[in-house]
Structure formats: structure tokens, C-alpha cells
Amino acid sequence: EVVTICSMLSVDNAIFYRPKEKLVHADNARINFNRAAFGDHIALLNVYTQWADTEYSTQWCFENFIQVRSLKRARDVRDQLLGLFERTEVELKSNPDPIAIRKAITAGYFYNTALLQRSGNYRTIKKPQTVFIHP
């Protein structure tokens, strides 16, 4: 699941589109992918999973205001990542639980955590160095 999310994130924000004449329909379609309110990562996973369930249907993309070219690019990236894992003999485990997926993603952010110091600067936790917040 995380491999799928990574591949979807690799295509930037080019997954959904909003035609001017159908803004409300496009917004509703996007909301439907995030019904359980688990966040954007799980919504992207839902998009890819539902697209795969329809056997990668172009019509399904059109009906849900999703750019098929972006999904095809994400599928290619996903296939490449899975190939790399297979070649390097990384054991893959599947767990469709959204909370477990969120924990796995959050664990990767630990190296980016920083604490605000009295001086007003931020220092990273793992390897203490001064960092700045980008506006």
C-alpha cells in the first residue's frame, strides 16, 4: 500500500482535474475518495485501488474526474519500485489498515522533526543541527 501511495505522490498534484462547467461534480467525486477522513495519502491509495479494480479503465477515470495519464505514470512508477524491491530481495508485507499505513508514513517523518529552541531557531532531534522553516 505504501508503494502505491509513493507512486501516486510521484506524479505531483496532477491526479484530479476540475472542469469549469462541472466544478461541483468534480469536487464531490474527490470527496468520495476520502469518505473515512483518513487524509490525502489514503485518498490517493483509494483512487489507485479503485482504478485497478476496474481493470485500469479510462472511462472510470473520466467519470471520476481523474487524469488517466497521471494514473498510468503512477502505475509505471509502482511497477519500477516493486521491481527494485524484488531485485534487492526486500520482503513486502501488505496491510490495508489505514491506521497502520498512516503509522508507517509518520515513522518516516521522524528524521524531519525539530524542536523550537529558546533562541527562536529550530534544531533537529536525531542529528542536532539548526534548520529553518520554509515559508
mmCIF file with all atom_site columns, C-alpha atoms in Angstrom, residues 122-125 127-131:
data_model
loop_
_atom_site.group_PDB
_atom_site.id
_atom_site.type_symbol
_atom_site.label_atom_id
_atom_site.label_alt_id
_atom_site.label_comp_id
_atom_site.label_asym_id
_atom_site.label_entity_id
_atom_site.label_seq_id
_atom_site.pdbx_PDB_ins_code
_atom_site.Cartn_x
_atom_site.Cartn_y
_atom_site.Cartn_z
_atom_site.occupancy
_atom_site.B_iso_or_equiv
_atom_site.pdbx_formal_charge
_atom_site.auth_seq_id
_atom_site.auth_comp_id
_atom_site.auth_asym_id
_atom_site.auth_atom_id
_atom_site.pdbx_PDB_model_num
ATOM 1 C CA . TYR A 1 122 ? 14.688 25.028 15.288 1.00 0.00 ? 122 TYR A CA 1
ATOM 2 C CA . ARG A 1 123 ? 17.048 22.082 15.940 1.00 0.00 ? 123 ARG A CA 1
ATOM 3 C CA . THR A 1 124 ? 16.508 18.618 14.541 1.00 0.00 ? 124 THR A CA 1
ATOM 4 C CA . ILE A 1 125 ? 16.071 15.821 17.052 1.00 0.00 ? 125 ILE A CA 1
ATOM 5 C CA . LYS A 1 127 ? 21.134 14.810 14.394 1.00 0.00 ? 127 LYS A CA 1
ATOM 6 C CA . PRO A 1 128 ? 21.156 18.175 16.149 1.00 0.00 ? 128 PRO A CA 1
ATOM 7 C CA . GLN A 1 129 ? 21.505 20.851 13.521 1.00 0.00 ? 129 GLN A CA 1
ATOM 8 C CA . THR A 1 130 ? 19.820 24.195 13.092 1.00 0.00 ? 130 THR A CA 1
ATOM 9 C CA . VAL A 1 131 ? 17.100 24.262 10.455 1.00 0.00 ? 131 VAL A CA 1
#
